[in-house]
Amino acid sequence: MVDGSETLGGALEDVRAFCAVMEFGSISAAARELQETKGSISRRISRLERRLGSALLARTPRAVNPTAEGTAFYAKAREALSLLADAAEGARQARSVPQGHLRVTAPVDIGMEVLPPLIVEFRRLHPQITVELLPTDAPLDLAANRIDVALRATPGGLPDMGYRASTVAAFHILTYASPDYLARRGTPREPHELEAHELAIGRESDGPARLRLTHRRGRTVEVPFPNATRTTDYASVLRLVTAGGGIGPIPDIIAANALAEGSLVRVLPQWQVADATLYAITLSGLNAPARVRVFREFIREALAATTGAAAAR
């Protein structure tokens, strides 16, 4: 028996050699099957017996026969090797066949406004993949939380996290309002006219609400807002603005559906708040399982179509 403090360590090939002797009836036949020499197979079995502290084969000049301990060990070792073979095949299939369970985390606004219809379509195309969506603004650690894909948006580059990141979409934060609000309050033509309007904005700072705008030709202005409603995420800004609560900065990928439905209108089309990038972060990068790769590519293509359609309007 193996001592409780020991393991078989690197003896997997030795176990396979012993099982081959049991299955093919001799060291010579096992050597031919495993494409090794008789001496190599004999040394493997002797090494395994030393590790176990028990004789597995009774050797004579004419034959080898299993001991009682060898027969008992073979029954469980054969089952363990079969399980390992199944596990290896499962890992190979995960690399090449899109299937299994996919855990995805994303910021709350993207998780609420962007991903649900895309996940429904993704599941229609890949019914063999189940999806678990975890919307949160907390930067969950992928390994600790068993996350397959983390979508994270930032106007700058990502910090070094030790994981692989690839660009999913480039987007713009633009200003929008509802048609009803503009009908009541008028449509601003220049940034300074925004001061007479109400603003719905994220809670980036504790000071006075201000909106920094950049013209497509590069000029930048900063507009103070005495009448601002603050919130924690762009999904809430979207709801405030579509409810007629004022003018608000919203990423175009989040505003796209409301813009297509006519419940939002672009304000100051020559100006924008910022450029930003949505990244897909994974544990394995190019070696990620197939379910991760197809989801990442699906999101990339779907968002490219969304932002392209929004830009055309």
PDB file of C-alpha atoms in Angstrom:
ATOM      1  CA  MET A   1       0.000   0.000   0.000  1.00  0.00           C
ATOM      2  CA  VAL A   2       1.089   3.599  -0.610  1.00  0.00           C
ATOM      3  CA  ASP A   3       1.961   5.497   2.553  1.00  0.00           C
ATOM      4  CA  GLY A   4      -0.594   8.213   3.389  1.00  0.00           C
ATOM      5  CA  SER A   5       2.047  10.922   2.851  1.00  0.00           C
ATOM      6  CA  GLU A   6       3.043   9.660  -0.600  1.00  0.00           C
ATOM      7  CA  THR A   7       1.564   9.740  -4.079  1.00  0.00           C
ATOM      8  CA  LEU A   8       2.424   7.927  -7.249  1.00  0.00           C
ATOM      9  CA  GLY A   9       4.003  11.156  -8.460  1.00  0.00           C
ATOM     10  CA  GLY A  10       5.177  10.797 -12.049  1.00  0.00           C
ATOM     11  CA  ALA A  11       4.254   7.084 -12.245  1.00  0.00           C
ATOM     12  CA  LEU A  12       1.317   7.347 -14.666  1.00  0.00           C
ATOM     13  CA  GLU A  13       3.264   5.779 -17.533  1.00  0.00           C
ATOM     14  CA  ASP A  14       4.467   3.072 -15.154  1.00  0.00           C
ATOM     15  CA  VAL A  15       0.856   2.265 -14.264  1.00  0.00           C
ATOM     16  CA  ARG A  16      -0.006   2.108 -17.969  1.00  0.00           C
ATOM     17  CA  ALA A  17       2.883  -0.308 -18.531  1.00  0.00           C
ATOM     18  CA  PHE A  18       1.666  -2.588 -15.740  1.00  0.00           C
ATOM     19  CA  CYS A  19      -1.901  -2.555 -17.081  1.00  0.00           C
ATOM     20  CA  ALA A  20      -0.598  -3.371 -20.565  1.00  0.00           C
ATOM     21  CA  VAL A  21       1.237  -6.429 -19.172  1.00  0.00           C
ATOM     22  CA  MET A  22      -1.956  -7.547 -17.473  1.00  0.00           C
ATOM     23  CA  GLU A  23      -4.020  -7.043 -20.633  1.00  0.00           C
ATOM     24  CA  PHE A  24      -1.601  -8.536 -23.174  1.00  0.00           C
ATOM     25  CA  GLY A  25      -0.277 -11.345 -20.990  1.00  0.00           C
ATOM     26  CA  SER A  26       3.463 -10.712 -21.148  1.00  0.00           C
ATOM     27  CA  ILE A  27       6.132  -8.023 -20.905  1.00  0.00           C
ATOM     28  CA  SER A  28       7.076  -8.626 -24.555  1.00  0.00           C
ATOM     29  CA  ALA A  29       3.536  -8.080 -25.810  1.00  0.00           C
ATOM     30  CA  ALA A  30       3.165  -4.959 -23.638  1.00  0.00           C
ATOM     31  CA  ALA A  31       6.447  -3.595 -24.991  1.00  0.00           C
ATOM     32  CA  ARG A  32       5.249  -4.053 -28.583  1.00  0.00           C
ATOM     33  CA  GLU A  33       1.931  -2.368 -27.822  1.00  0.00           C
ATOM     34  CA  LEU A  34       3.553   0.628 -26.084  1.00  0.00           C
ATOM     35  CA  GLN A  35       6.470   0.740 -28.553  1.00  0.00           C
ATOM     36  CA  GLU A  36       9.052   0.397 -25.822  1.00  0.00           C
ATOM     37  CA  THR A  37      11.723  -2.193 -25.072  1.00  0.00           C
ATOM     38  CA  LYS A  38      11.172  -5.155 -22.781  1.00  0.00           C
ATOM     39  CA  GLY A  39      13.786  -3.716 -20.434  1.00  0.00           C
ATOM     40  CA  SER A  40      11.963  -0.368 -20.274  1.00  0.00           C
ATOM     41  CA  ILE A  41       8.648  -2.049 -19.403  1.00  0.00           C
ATOM     42  CA  SER A  42      10.340  -4.243 -16.771  1.00  0.00           C
ATOM     43  CA  ARG A  43      12.014  -1.204 -15.186  1.00  0.00           C
ATOM     44  CA  ARG A  44       8.683   0.676 -15.103  1.00  0.00           C
ATOM     45  CA  ILE A  45       6.974  -2.157 -13.257  1.00  0.00           C
ATOM     46  CA  SER A  46       9.853  -2.533 -10.788  1.00  0.00           C
ATOM     47  CA  ARG A  47       9.743   1.217 -10.118  1.00  0.00           C
ATOM     48  CA  LEU A  48       5.962   1.046  -9.568  1.00  0.00           C
ATOM     49  CA  GLU A  49       6.347  -1.894  -7.167  1.00  0.00           C
ATOM     50  CA  ARG A  50       8.960   0.047  -5.173  1.00  0.00           C
ATOM     51  CA  ARG A  51       6.628   3.032  -4.899  1.00  0.00           C
ATOM     52  CA  LEU A  52       3.752   0.824  -3.775  1.00  0.00           C
ATOM     53  CA  GLY A  53       5.910  -1.297  -1.493  1.00  0.00           C
ATOM     54  CA  SER A  54       4.231  -4.406  -2.874  1.00  0.00           C
ATOM     55  CA  ALA A  55       4.957  -6.992  -5.573  1.00  0.00           C
ATOM     56  CA  LEU A  56       2.451  -6.801  -8.426  1.00  0.00           C
ATOM     57  CA  LEU A  57       3.840  -9.543 -10.677  1.00  0.00           C
ATOM     58  CA  ALA A  58       5.359 -12.942  -9.922  1.00  0.00           C
ATOM     59  CA  ARG A  59       8.110 -13.429 -12.516  1.00  0.00           C
ATOM     60  CA  THR A  60       9.454 -16.784 -13.733  1.00  0.00           C
ATOM     61  CA  PRO A  61      11.739 -17.501 -16.695  1.00  0.00           C
ATOM     62  CA  ARG A  62       8.697 -18.589 -18.705  1.00  0.00           C
ATOM     63  CA  ALA A  63       5.944 -16.205 -17.627  1.00  0.00           C
ATOM     64  CA  VAL A  64       4.733 -13.384 -15.404  1.00  0.00           C
ATOM     65  CA  ASN A  65       1.605 -13.729 -13.325  1.00  0.00           C
ATOM     66  CA  PRO A  66      -0.182 -11.158 -11.192  1.00  0.00           C
ATOM     67  CA  THR A  67      -0.038 -11.444  -7.441  1.00  0.00           C
ATOM     68  CA  ALA A  68      -3.232 -10.993  -5.426  1.00  0.00           C
ATOM     69  CA  GLU A  69      -2.146  -7.400  -4.793  1.00  0.00           C
ATOM     70  CA  GLY A  70      -1.443  -6.971  -8.502  1.00  0.00           C
ATOM     71  CA  THR A  71      -4.898  -8.191  -9.469  1.00  0.00           C
ATOM     72  CA  ALA A  72      -6.563  -5.841  -6.979  1.00  0.00           C
ATOM     73  CA  PHE A  73      -4.401  -2.901  -8.082  1.00  0.00           C
ATOM     74  CA  TYR A  74      -5.105  -3.582 -11.768  1.00  0.00           C
ATOM     75  CA  ALA A  75      -8.892  -3.514 -11.274  1.00  0.00           C
ATOM     76  CA  LYS A  76      -8.796   0.013  -9.867  1.00  0.00           C
ATOM     77  CA  ALA A  77      -5.889   1.274 -11.969  1.00  0.00           C
ATOM     78  CA  ARG A  78      -7.684   0.260 -15.192  1.00  0.00           C
ATOM     79  CA  GLU A  79     -10.784   2.198 -14.036  1.00  0.00           C
ATOM     80  CA  ALA A  80      -8.637   5.236 -13.142  1.00  0.00           C
ATOM     81  CA  LEU A  81      -6.908   5.192 -16.540  1.00  0.00           C
ATOM     82  CA  SER A  82     -10.290   5.002 -18.235  1.00  0.00           C
ATOM     83  CA  LEU A  83     -11.472   8.051 -16.277  1.00  0.00           C
ATOM     84  CA  LEU A  84      -8.292   9.916 -17.212  1.00  0.00           C
ATOM     85  CA  ALA A  85      -8.832   9.065 -20.865  1.00  0.00           C
ATOM     86  CA  ASP A  86     -12.402  10.395 -20.653  1.00  0.00           C
ATOM     87  CA  ALA A  87     -11.155  13.564 -18.951  1.00  0.00           C
ATOM     88  CA  ALA A  88      -8.506  14.087 -21.634  1.00  0.00           C
ATOM     89  CA  GLU A  89     -11.079  13.610 -24.379  1.00  0.00           C
ATOM     90  CA  GLY A  90     -13.387  16.090 -22.636  1.00  0.00           C
ATOM     91  CA  ALA A  91     -10.579  18.650 -22.491  1.00  0.00           C
ATOM     92  CA  ARG A  92      -9.815  18.135 -26.199  1.00  0.00           C
ATOM     93  CA  GLN A  93     -13.487  18.540 -27.091  1.00  0.00           C
ATOM     94  CA  ALA A  94     -13.758  21.691 -24.956  1.00  0.00           C
ATOM     95  CA  ARG A  95     -10.942  23.136 -27.054  1.00  0.00           C
ATOM     96  CA  SER A  96     -12.580  22.281 -30.386  1.00  0.00           C
ATOM     97  CA  VAL A  97     -16.350  21.855 -29.808  1.00  0.00           C
ATOM     98  CA  PRO A  98     -18.454  24.791 -28.508  1.00  0.00           C
ATOM     99  CA  GLN A  99     -20.367  23.287 -25.596  1.00  0.00           C
ATOM    100  CA  GLY A 100     -20.725  23.454 -21.834  1.00  0.00           C
ATOM    101  CA  HIS A 101     -21.471  26.201 -19.301  1.00  0.00           C
ATOM    102  CA  LEU A 102     -20.322  29.793 -19.831  1.00  0.00           C
ATOM    103  CA  ARG A 103     -20.023  32.279 -16.948  1.00  0.00           C
ATOM    104  CA  VAL A 104     -19.944  35.902 -18.104  1.00  0.00           C
ATOM    105  CA  THR A 105     -19.566  39.046 -16.023  1.00  0.00           C
ATOM    106  CA  ALA A 106     -20.122  42.586 -17.292  1.00  0.00           C
ATOM    107  CA  PRO A 107     -20.737  46.090 -15.928  1.00  0.00           C
ATOM    108  CA  VAL A 108     -24.307  46.592 -14.752  1.00  0.00           C
ATOM    109  CA  ASP A 109     -25.273  48.924 -17.607  1.00  0.00           C
ATOM    110  CA  ILE A 110     -23.928  46.626 -20.325  1.00  0.00           C
ATOM    111  CA  GLY A 111     -25.349  43.583 -18.530  1.00  0.00           C
ATOM    112  CA  MET A 112     -28.805  45.176 -18.376  1.00  0.00           C
ATOM    113  CA  GLU A 113     -29.067  47.041 -21.678  1.00  0.00           C
ATOM    114  CA  VAL A 114     -26.753  45.334 -24.174  1.00  0.00           C
ATOM    115  CA  LEU A 115     -26.236  41.668 -23.383  1.00  0.00           C
ATOM    116  CA  PRO A 116     -29.722  40.159 -22.773  1.00  0.00           C
ATOM    117  CA  PRO A 117     -30.918  40.168 -26.433  1.00  0.00           C
ATOM    118  CA  LEU A 118     -27.443  39.142 -27.600  1.00  0.00           C
ATOM    119  CA  ILE A 119     -27.345  36.195 -25.189  1.00  0.00           C
ATOM    120  CA  VAL A 120     -30.787  35.085 -26.372  1.00  0.00           C
ATOM    121  CA  GLU A 121     -29.549  35.103 -29.972  1.00  0.00           C
ATOM    122  CA  PHE A 122     -26.289  33.392 -28.991  1.00  0.00           C
ATOM    123  CA  ARG A 123     -28.227  30.613 -27.251  1.00  0.00           C
ATOM    124  CA  ARG A 124     -30.404  30.203 -30.321  1.00  0.00           C
ATOM    125  CA  LEU A 125     -27.273  29.667 -32.419  1.00  0.00           C
ATOM    126  CA  HIS A 126     -25.504  27.525 -29.793  1.00  0.00           C
ATOM    127  CA  PRO A 127     -28.138  25.686 -27.726  1.00  0.00           C
ATOM    128  CA  GLN A 128     -25.458  23.307 -26.438  1.00  0.00           C
ATOM    129  CA  ILE A 129     -23.920  26.208 -24.453  1.00  0.00           C
ATOM    130  CA  THR A 130     -25.638  27.408 -21.289  1.00  0.00           C
ATOM    131  CA  VAL A 131     -24.921  30.972 -20.138  1.00  0.00           C
ATOM    132  CA  GLU A 132     -24.775  32.493 -16.670  1.00  0.00           C
ATOM    133  CA  LEU A 133     -24.728  36.312 -16.695  1.00  0.00           C
ATOM    134  CA  LEU A 134     -23.280  38.144 -13.684  1.00  0.00           C
ATOM    135  CA  PRO A 135     -23.870  41.915 -14.031  1.00  0.00           C
ATOM    136  CA  THR A 136     -21.705  43.801 -11.540  1.00  0.00           C
ATOM    137  CA  ASP A 137     -19.465  46.846 -11.499  1.00  0.00           C
ATOM    138  CA  ALA A 138     -17.087  45.046  -9.122  1.00  0.00           C
ATOM    139  CA  PRO A 139     -13.990  43.716 -10.946  1.00  0.00           C
ATOM    140  CA  LEU A 140     -14.428  40.020 -10.171  1.00  0.00           C
ATOM    141  CA  ASP A 141     -11.297  37.892 -10.278  1.00  0.00           C
ATOM    142  CA  LEU A 142     -11.710  35.347 -13.062  1.00  0.00           C
ATOM    143  CA  ALA A 143      -9.978  32.398 -11.434  1.00  0.00           C
ATOM    144  CA  ALA A 144     -11.464  32.880  -7.959  1.00  0.00           C
ATOM    145  CA  ASN A 145     -15.012  33.265  -9.323  1.00  0.00           C
ATOM    146  CA  ARG A 146     -14.762  30.681 -12.151  1.00  0.00           C
ATOM    147  CA  ILE A 147     -15.477  33.398 -14.750  1.00  0.00           C
ATOM    148  CA  ASP A 148     -15.026  32.429 -18.406  1.00  0.00           C
ATOM    149  CA  VAL A 149     -15.396  35.923 -19.892  1.00  0.00           C
ATOM    150  CA  ALA A 150     -15.250  39.325 -18.179  1.00  0.00           C
ATOM    151  CA  LEU A 151     -16.435  42.274 -20.286  1.00  0.00           C
ATOM    152  CA  ARG A 152     -14.947  45.526 -19.061  1.00  0.00           C
ATOM    153  CA  ALA A 153     -15.256  49.013 -20.521  1.00  0.00           C
ATOM    154  CA  THR A 154     -12.773  51.831 -20.044  1.00  0.00           C
ATOM    155  CA  PRO A 155     -11.860  55.120 -21.738  1.00  0.00           C
ATOM    156  CA  GLY A 156      -8.203  54.200 -21.225  1.00  0.00           C
ATOM    157  CA  GLY A 157      -6.150  51.027 -21.272  1.00  0.00           C
ATOM    158  CA  LEU A 158      -6.681  48.169 -18.857  1.00  0.00           C
ATOM    159  CA  PRO A 159      -4.331  47.708 -15.902  1.00  0.00           C
ATOM    160  CA  ASP A 160      -2.081  44.657 -15.905  1.00  0.00           C
ATOM    161  CA  MET A 161      -4.263  41.877 -14.452  1.00  0.00           C
ATOM    162  CA  GLY A 162      -2.317  38.789 -15.474  1.00  0.00           C
ATOM    163  CA  TYR A 163      -5.156  37.728 -17.816  1.00  0.00           C
ATOM    164  CA  ARG A 164      -5.596  37.930 -21.593  1.00  0.00           C
ATOM    165  CA  ALA A 165      -7.659  40.850 -22.917  1.00  0.00           C
ATOM    166  CA  SER A 166      -8.901  41.413 -26.469  1.00  0.00           C
ATOM    167  CA  THR A 167     -10.841  44.337 -27.896  1.00  0.00           C
ATOM    168  CA  VAL A 168     -14.522  43.582 -28.452  1.00  0.00           C
ATOM    169  CA  ALA A 169     -15.815  47.017 -29.469  1.00  0.00           C
ATOM    170  CA  ALA A 170     -14.768  50.643 -29.680  1.00  0.00           C
ATOM    171  CA  PHE A 171     -17.606  52.979 -28.752  1.00  0.00           C
ATOM    172  CA  HIS A 172     -18.380  56.630 -28.067  1.00  0.00           C
ATOM    173  CA  ILE A 173     -20.057  58.355 -25.150  1.00  0.00           C
ATOM    174  CA  LEU A 174     -22.467  60.863 -26.703  1.00  0.00           C
ATOM    175  CA  THR A 175     -25.225  63.180 -25.486  1.00  0.00           C
ATOM    176  CA  TYR A 176     -28.892  62.240 -25.858  1.00  0.00           C
ATOM    177  CA  ALA A 177     -32.343  63.430 -24.840  1.00  0.00           C
ATOM    178  CA  SER A 178     -35.911  62.251 -25.334  1.00  0.00           C
ATOM    179  CA  PRO A 179     -38.010  63.852 -28.112  1.00  0.00           C
ATOM    180  CA  ASP A 180     -40.576  64.933 -25.497  1.00  0.00           C
ATOM    181  CA  TYR A 181     -37.953  66.724 -23.416  1.00  0.00           C
ATOM    182  CA  LEU A 182     -36.577  68.566 -26.451  1.00  0.00           C
ATOM    183  CA  ALA A 183     -40.101  69.516 -27.527  1.00  0.00           C
ATOM    184  CA  ARG A 184     -40.655  71.098 -24.101  1.00  0.00           C
ATOM    185  CA  ARG A 185     -37.250  72.679 -23.528  1.00  0.00           C
ATOM    186  CA  GLY A 186     -35.824  73.183 -27.002  1.00  0.00           C
ATOM    187  CA  THR A 187     -32.806  71.626 -28.703  1.00  0.00           C
ATOM    188  CA  PRO A 188     -29.383  73.071 -27.797  1.00  0.00           C
ATOM    189  CA  ARG A 189     -27.204  73.968 -30.787  1.00  0.00           C
ATOM    190  CA  GLU A 190     -23.992  74.822 -28.919  1.00  0.00           C
ATOM    191  CA  PRO A 191     -22.479  73.403 -25.717  1.00  0.00           C
ATOM    192  CA  HIS A 192     -22.975  76.607 -23.691  1.00  0.00           C
ATOM    193  CA  GLU A 193     -26.752  76.281 -24.252  1.00  0.00           C
ATOM    194  CA  LEU A 194     -26.678  73.101 -22.135  1.00  0.00           C
ATOM    195  CA  GLU A 195     -26.412  75.247 -18.990  1.00  0.00           C
ATOM    196  CA  ALA A 196     -30.121  76.063 -19.351  1.00  0.00           C
ATOM    197  CA  HIS A 197     -31.039  72.375 -19.413  1.00  0.00           C
ATOM    198  CA  GLU A 198     -31.282  69.569 -16.914  1.00  0.00           C
ATOM    199  CA  LEU A 199     -28.605  66.909 -16.892  1.00  0.00           C
ATOM    200  CA  ALA A 200     -28.698  63.222 -15.985  1.00  0.00           C
ATOM    201  CA  ILE A 201     -25.177  62.056 -15.265  1.00  0.00           C
ATOM    202  CA  GLY A 202     -23.125  59.389 -13.550  1.00  0.00           C
ATOM    203  CA  ARG A 203     -21.690  60.011 -10.101  1.00  0.00           C
ATOM    204  CA  GLU A 204     -18.033  60.422 -11.117  1.00  0.00           C
ATOM    205  CA  SER A 205     -17.198  63.059  -8.484  1.00  0.00           C
ATOM    206  CA  ASP A 206     -18.630  64.826  -5.458  1.00  0.00           C
ATOM    207  CA  GLY A 207     -18.112  68.334  -6.813  1.00  0.00           C
ATOM    208  CA  PRO A 208     -20.396  70.399  -9.059  1.00  0.00           C
ATOM    209  CA  ALA A 209     -21.737  68.506 -12.061  1.00  0.00           C
ATOM    210  CA  ARG A 210     -19.774  69.324 -15.199  1.00  0.00           C
ATOM    211  CA  LEU A 211     -19.723  67.835 -18.671  1.00  0.00           C
ATOM    212  CA  ARG A 212     -16.586  67.888 -20.790  1.00  0.00           C
ATOM    213  CA  LEU A 213     -17.293  67.848 -24.545  1.00  0.00           C
ATOM    214  CA  THR A 214     -14.906  67.493 -27.482  1.00  0.00           C
ATOM    215  CA  HIS A 215     -15.738  68.696 -30.998  1.00  0.00           C
ATOM    216  CA  ARG A 216     -14.938  66.338 -33.844  1.00  0.00           C
ATOM    217  CA  ARG A 217     -12.281  68.870 -34.943  1.00  0.00           C
ATOM    218  CA  GLY A 218     -10.580  68.670 -31.532  1.00  0.00           C
ATOM    219  CA  ARG A 219     -11.832  71.713 -29.592  1.00  0.00           C
ATOM    220  CA  THR A 220     -12.811  70.955 -25.987  1.00  0.00           C
ATOM    221  CA  VAL A 221     -15.228  72.787 -23.687  1.00  0.00           C
ATOM    222  CA  GLU A 222     -16.464  72.138 -20.167  1.00  0.00           C
ATOM    223  CA  VAL A 223     -20.057  72.929 -19.292  1.00  0.00           C
ATOM    224  CA  PRO A 224     -21.333  73.314 -15.695  1.00  0.00           C
ATOM    225  CA  PHE A 225     -24.777  71.959 -14.850  1.00  0.00           C
ATOM    226  CA  PRO A 226     -26.578  73.547 -11.917  1.00  0.00           C
ATOM    227  CA  ASN A 227     -29.563  71.191 -12.404  1.00  0.00           C
ATOM    228  CA  ALA A 228     -28.196  67.657 -12.458  1.00  0.00           C
ATOM    229  CA  THR A 229     -29.614  64.295 -11.426  1.00  0.00           C
ATOM    230  CA  ARG A 230     -26.813  61.899 -10.537  1.00  0.00           C
ATOM    231  CA  THR A 231     -26.821  58.119 -10.594  1.00  0.00           C
ATOM    232  CA  THR A 232     -24.417  55.212 -10.494  1.00  0.00           C
ATOM    233  CA  ASP A 233     -24.467  53.746 -14.013  1.00  0.00           C
ATOM    234  CA  TYR A 234     -25.350  54.462 -17.631  1.00  0.00           C
ATOM    235  CA  ALA A 235     -28.376  52.164 -17.544  1.00  0.00           C
ATOM    236  CA  SER A 236     -29.913  54.510 -14.982  1.00  0.00           C
ATOM    237  CA  VAL A 237     -28.893  57.555 -17.032  1.00  0.00           C
ATOM    238  CA  LEU A 238     -30.642  55.979 -20.019  1.00  0.00           C
ATOM    239  CA  ARG A 239     -33.856  55.481 -18.059  1.00  0.00           C
ATOM    240  CA  LEU A 240     -33.774  59.022 -16.671  1.00  0.00           C
ATOM    241  CA  VAL A 241     -33.222  60.520 -20.108  1.00  0.00           C
ATOM    242  CA  THR A 242     -35.879  58.441 -21.889  1.00  0.00           C
ATOM    243  CA  ALA A 243     -38.304  59.423 -19.102  1.00  0.00           C
ATOM    244  CA  GLY A 244     -37.759  63.075 -20.015  1.00  0.00           C
ATOM    245  CA  GLY A 245     -35.376  63.870 -17.165  1.00  0.00           C
ATOM    246  CA  GLY A 246     -32.989  65.949 -19.233  1.00  0.00           C
ATOM    247  CA  ILE A 247     -29.923  65.525 -21.445  1.00  0.00           C
ATOM    248  CA  GLY A 248     -27.420  62.819 -20.581  1.00  0.00           C
ATOM    249  CA  PRO A 249     -24.120  61.274 -21.702  1.00  0.00           C
ATOM    250  CA  ILE A 250     -24.651  57.631 -22.711  1.00  0.00           C
ATOM    251  CA  PRO A 251     -22.399  55.141 -24.534  1.00  0.00           C
ATOM    252  CA  ASP A 252     -23.722  54.591 -28.050  1.00  0.00           C
ATOM    253  CA  ILE A 253     -23.827  50.802 -27.559  1.00  0.00           C
ATOM    254  CA  ILE A 254     -26.194  51.317 -24.601  1.00  0.00           C
ATOM    255  CA  ALA A 255     -28.291  53.978 -26.347  1.00  0.00           C
ATOM    256  CA  ALA A 256     -28.573  52.047 -29.643  1.00  0.00           C
ATOM    257  CA  ASN A 257     -31.914  50.308 -29.016  1.00  0.00           C
ATOM    258  CA  ALA A 258     -33.635  53.410 -27.635  1.00  0.00           C
ATOM    259  CA  LEU A 259     -32.257  55.438 -30.530  1.00  0.00           C
ATOM    260  CA  ALA A 260     -33.614  52.910 -33.038  1.00  0.00           C
ATOM    261  CA  GLU A 261     -37.020  52.936 -31.338  1.00  0.00           C
ATOM    262  CA  GLY A 262     -37.171  56.736 -31.397  1.00  0.00           C
ATOM    263  CA  SER A 263     -37.254  57.211 -27.633  1.00  0.00           C
ATOM    264  CA  LEU A 264     -33.848  58.923 -27.754  1.00  0.00           C
ATOM    265  CA  VAL A 265     -32.465  61.669 -29.989  1.00  0.00           C
ATOM    266  CA  ARG A 266     -28.833  62.614 -30.395  1.00  0.00           C
ATOM    267  CA  VAL A 267     -27.999  66.074 -29.059  1.00  0.00           C
ATOM    268  CA  LEU A 268     -25.050  68.157 -30.318  1.00  0.00           C
ATOM    269  CA  PRO A 269     -24.057  65.632 -33.001  1.00  0.00           C
ATOM    270  CA  GLN A 270     -20.729  67.384 -33.683  1.00  0.00           C
ATOM    271  CA  TRP A 271     -19.610  66.817 -30.083  1.00  0.00           C
ATOM    272  CA  GLN A 272     -18.845  63.794 -27.896  1.00  0.00           C
ATOM    273  CA  VAL A 273     -17.968  63.147 -24.275  1.00  0.00           C
ATOM    274  CA  ALA A 274     -15.332  60.435 -24.748  1.00  0.00           C
ATOM    275  CA  ASP A 275     -14.095  57.449 -26.723  1.00  0.00           C
ATOM    276  CA  ALA A 276     -13.956  54.137 -24.900  1.00  0.00           C
ATOM    277  CA  THR A 277     -13.197  50.460 -25.463  1.00  0.00           C
ATOM    278  CA  LEU A 278     -14.966  47.290 -24.400  1.00  0.00           C
ATOM    279  CA  TYR A 279     -12.593  44.415 -23.669  1.00  0.00           C
ATOM    280  CA  ALA A 280     -13.179  40.688 -23.270  1.00  0.00           C
ATOM    281  CA  ILE A 281     -10.886  39.281 -20.585  1.00  0.00           C
ATOM    282  CA  THR A 282     -10.310  35.532 -20.402  1.00  0.00           C
ATOM    283  CA  LEU A 283      -8.040  33.156 -18.537  1.00  0.00           C
ATOM    284  CA  SER A 284      -6.502  31.472 -21.563  1.00  0.00           C
ATOM    285  CA  GLY A 285      -6.538  33.878 -24.504  1.00  0.00           C
ATOM    286  CA  LEU A 286      -6.085  31.992 -27.781  1.00  0.00           C
ATOM    287  CA  ASN A 287      -6.145  28.664 -25.913  1.00  0.00           C
ATOM    288  CA  ALA A 288      -9.534  29.374 -24.344  1.00  0.00           C
ATOM    289  CA  PRO A 289     -12.261  26.713 -24.676  1.00  0.00           C
ATOM    290  CA  ALA A 290     -14.341  26.796 -27.844  1.00  0.00           C
ATOM    291  CA  ARG A 291     -17.413  28.080 -25.965  1.00  0.00           C
ATOM    292  CA  VAL A 292     -15.409  31.154 -24.895  1.00  0.00           C
ATOM    293  CA  ARG A 293     -13.993  31.801 -28.352  1.00  0.00           C
ATOM    294  CA  VAL A 294     -17.349  31.599 -30.158  1.00  0.00           C
ATOM    295  CA  PHE A 295     -19.029  33.850 -27.560  1.00  0.00           C
ATOM    296  CA  ARG A 296     -16.260  36.440 -27.792  1.00  0.00           C
ATOM    297  CA  GLU A 297     -16.457  36.484 -31.589  1.00  0.00           C
ATOM    298  CA  PHE A 298     -20.266  36.598 -31.556  1.00  0.00           C
ATOM    299  CA  ILE A 299     -20.285  39.628 -29.213  1.00  0.00           C
ATOM    300  CA  ARG A 300     -17.629  41.351 -31.316  1.00  0.00           C
ATOM    301  CA  GLU A 301     -19.630  40.927 -34.541  1.00  0.00           C
ATOM    302  CA  ALA A 302     -22.970  41.829 -32.928  1.00  0.00           C
ATOM    303  CA  LEU A 303     -21.624  45.035 -31.394  1.00  0.00           C
ATOM    304  CA  ALA A 304     -19.884  46.011 -34.632  1.00  0.00           C
ATOM    305  CA  ALA A 305     -23.270  45.767 -36.366  1.00  0.00           C
ATOM    306  CA  THR A 306     -24.949  47.740 -33.550  1.00  0.00           C
ATOM    307  CA  THR A 307     -22.465  50.604 -33.498  1.00  0.00           C
ATOM    308  CA  GLY A 308     -22.370  50.711 -37.296  1.00  0.00           C
ATOM    309  CA  ALA A 309     -26.146  51.032 -37.480  1.00  0.00           C
ATOM    310  CA  ALA A 310     -26.142  53.697 -34.763  1.00  0.00           C
ATOM    311  CA  ALA A 311     -23.488  55.722 -36.572  1.00  0.00           C
ATOM    312  CA  ALA A 312     -25.572  55.648 -39.753  1.00  0.00           C
ATOM    313  CA  ARG A 313     -28.560  57.257 -38.019  1.00  0.00           C
TER     314      ARG A 313
END
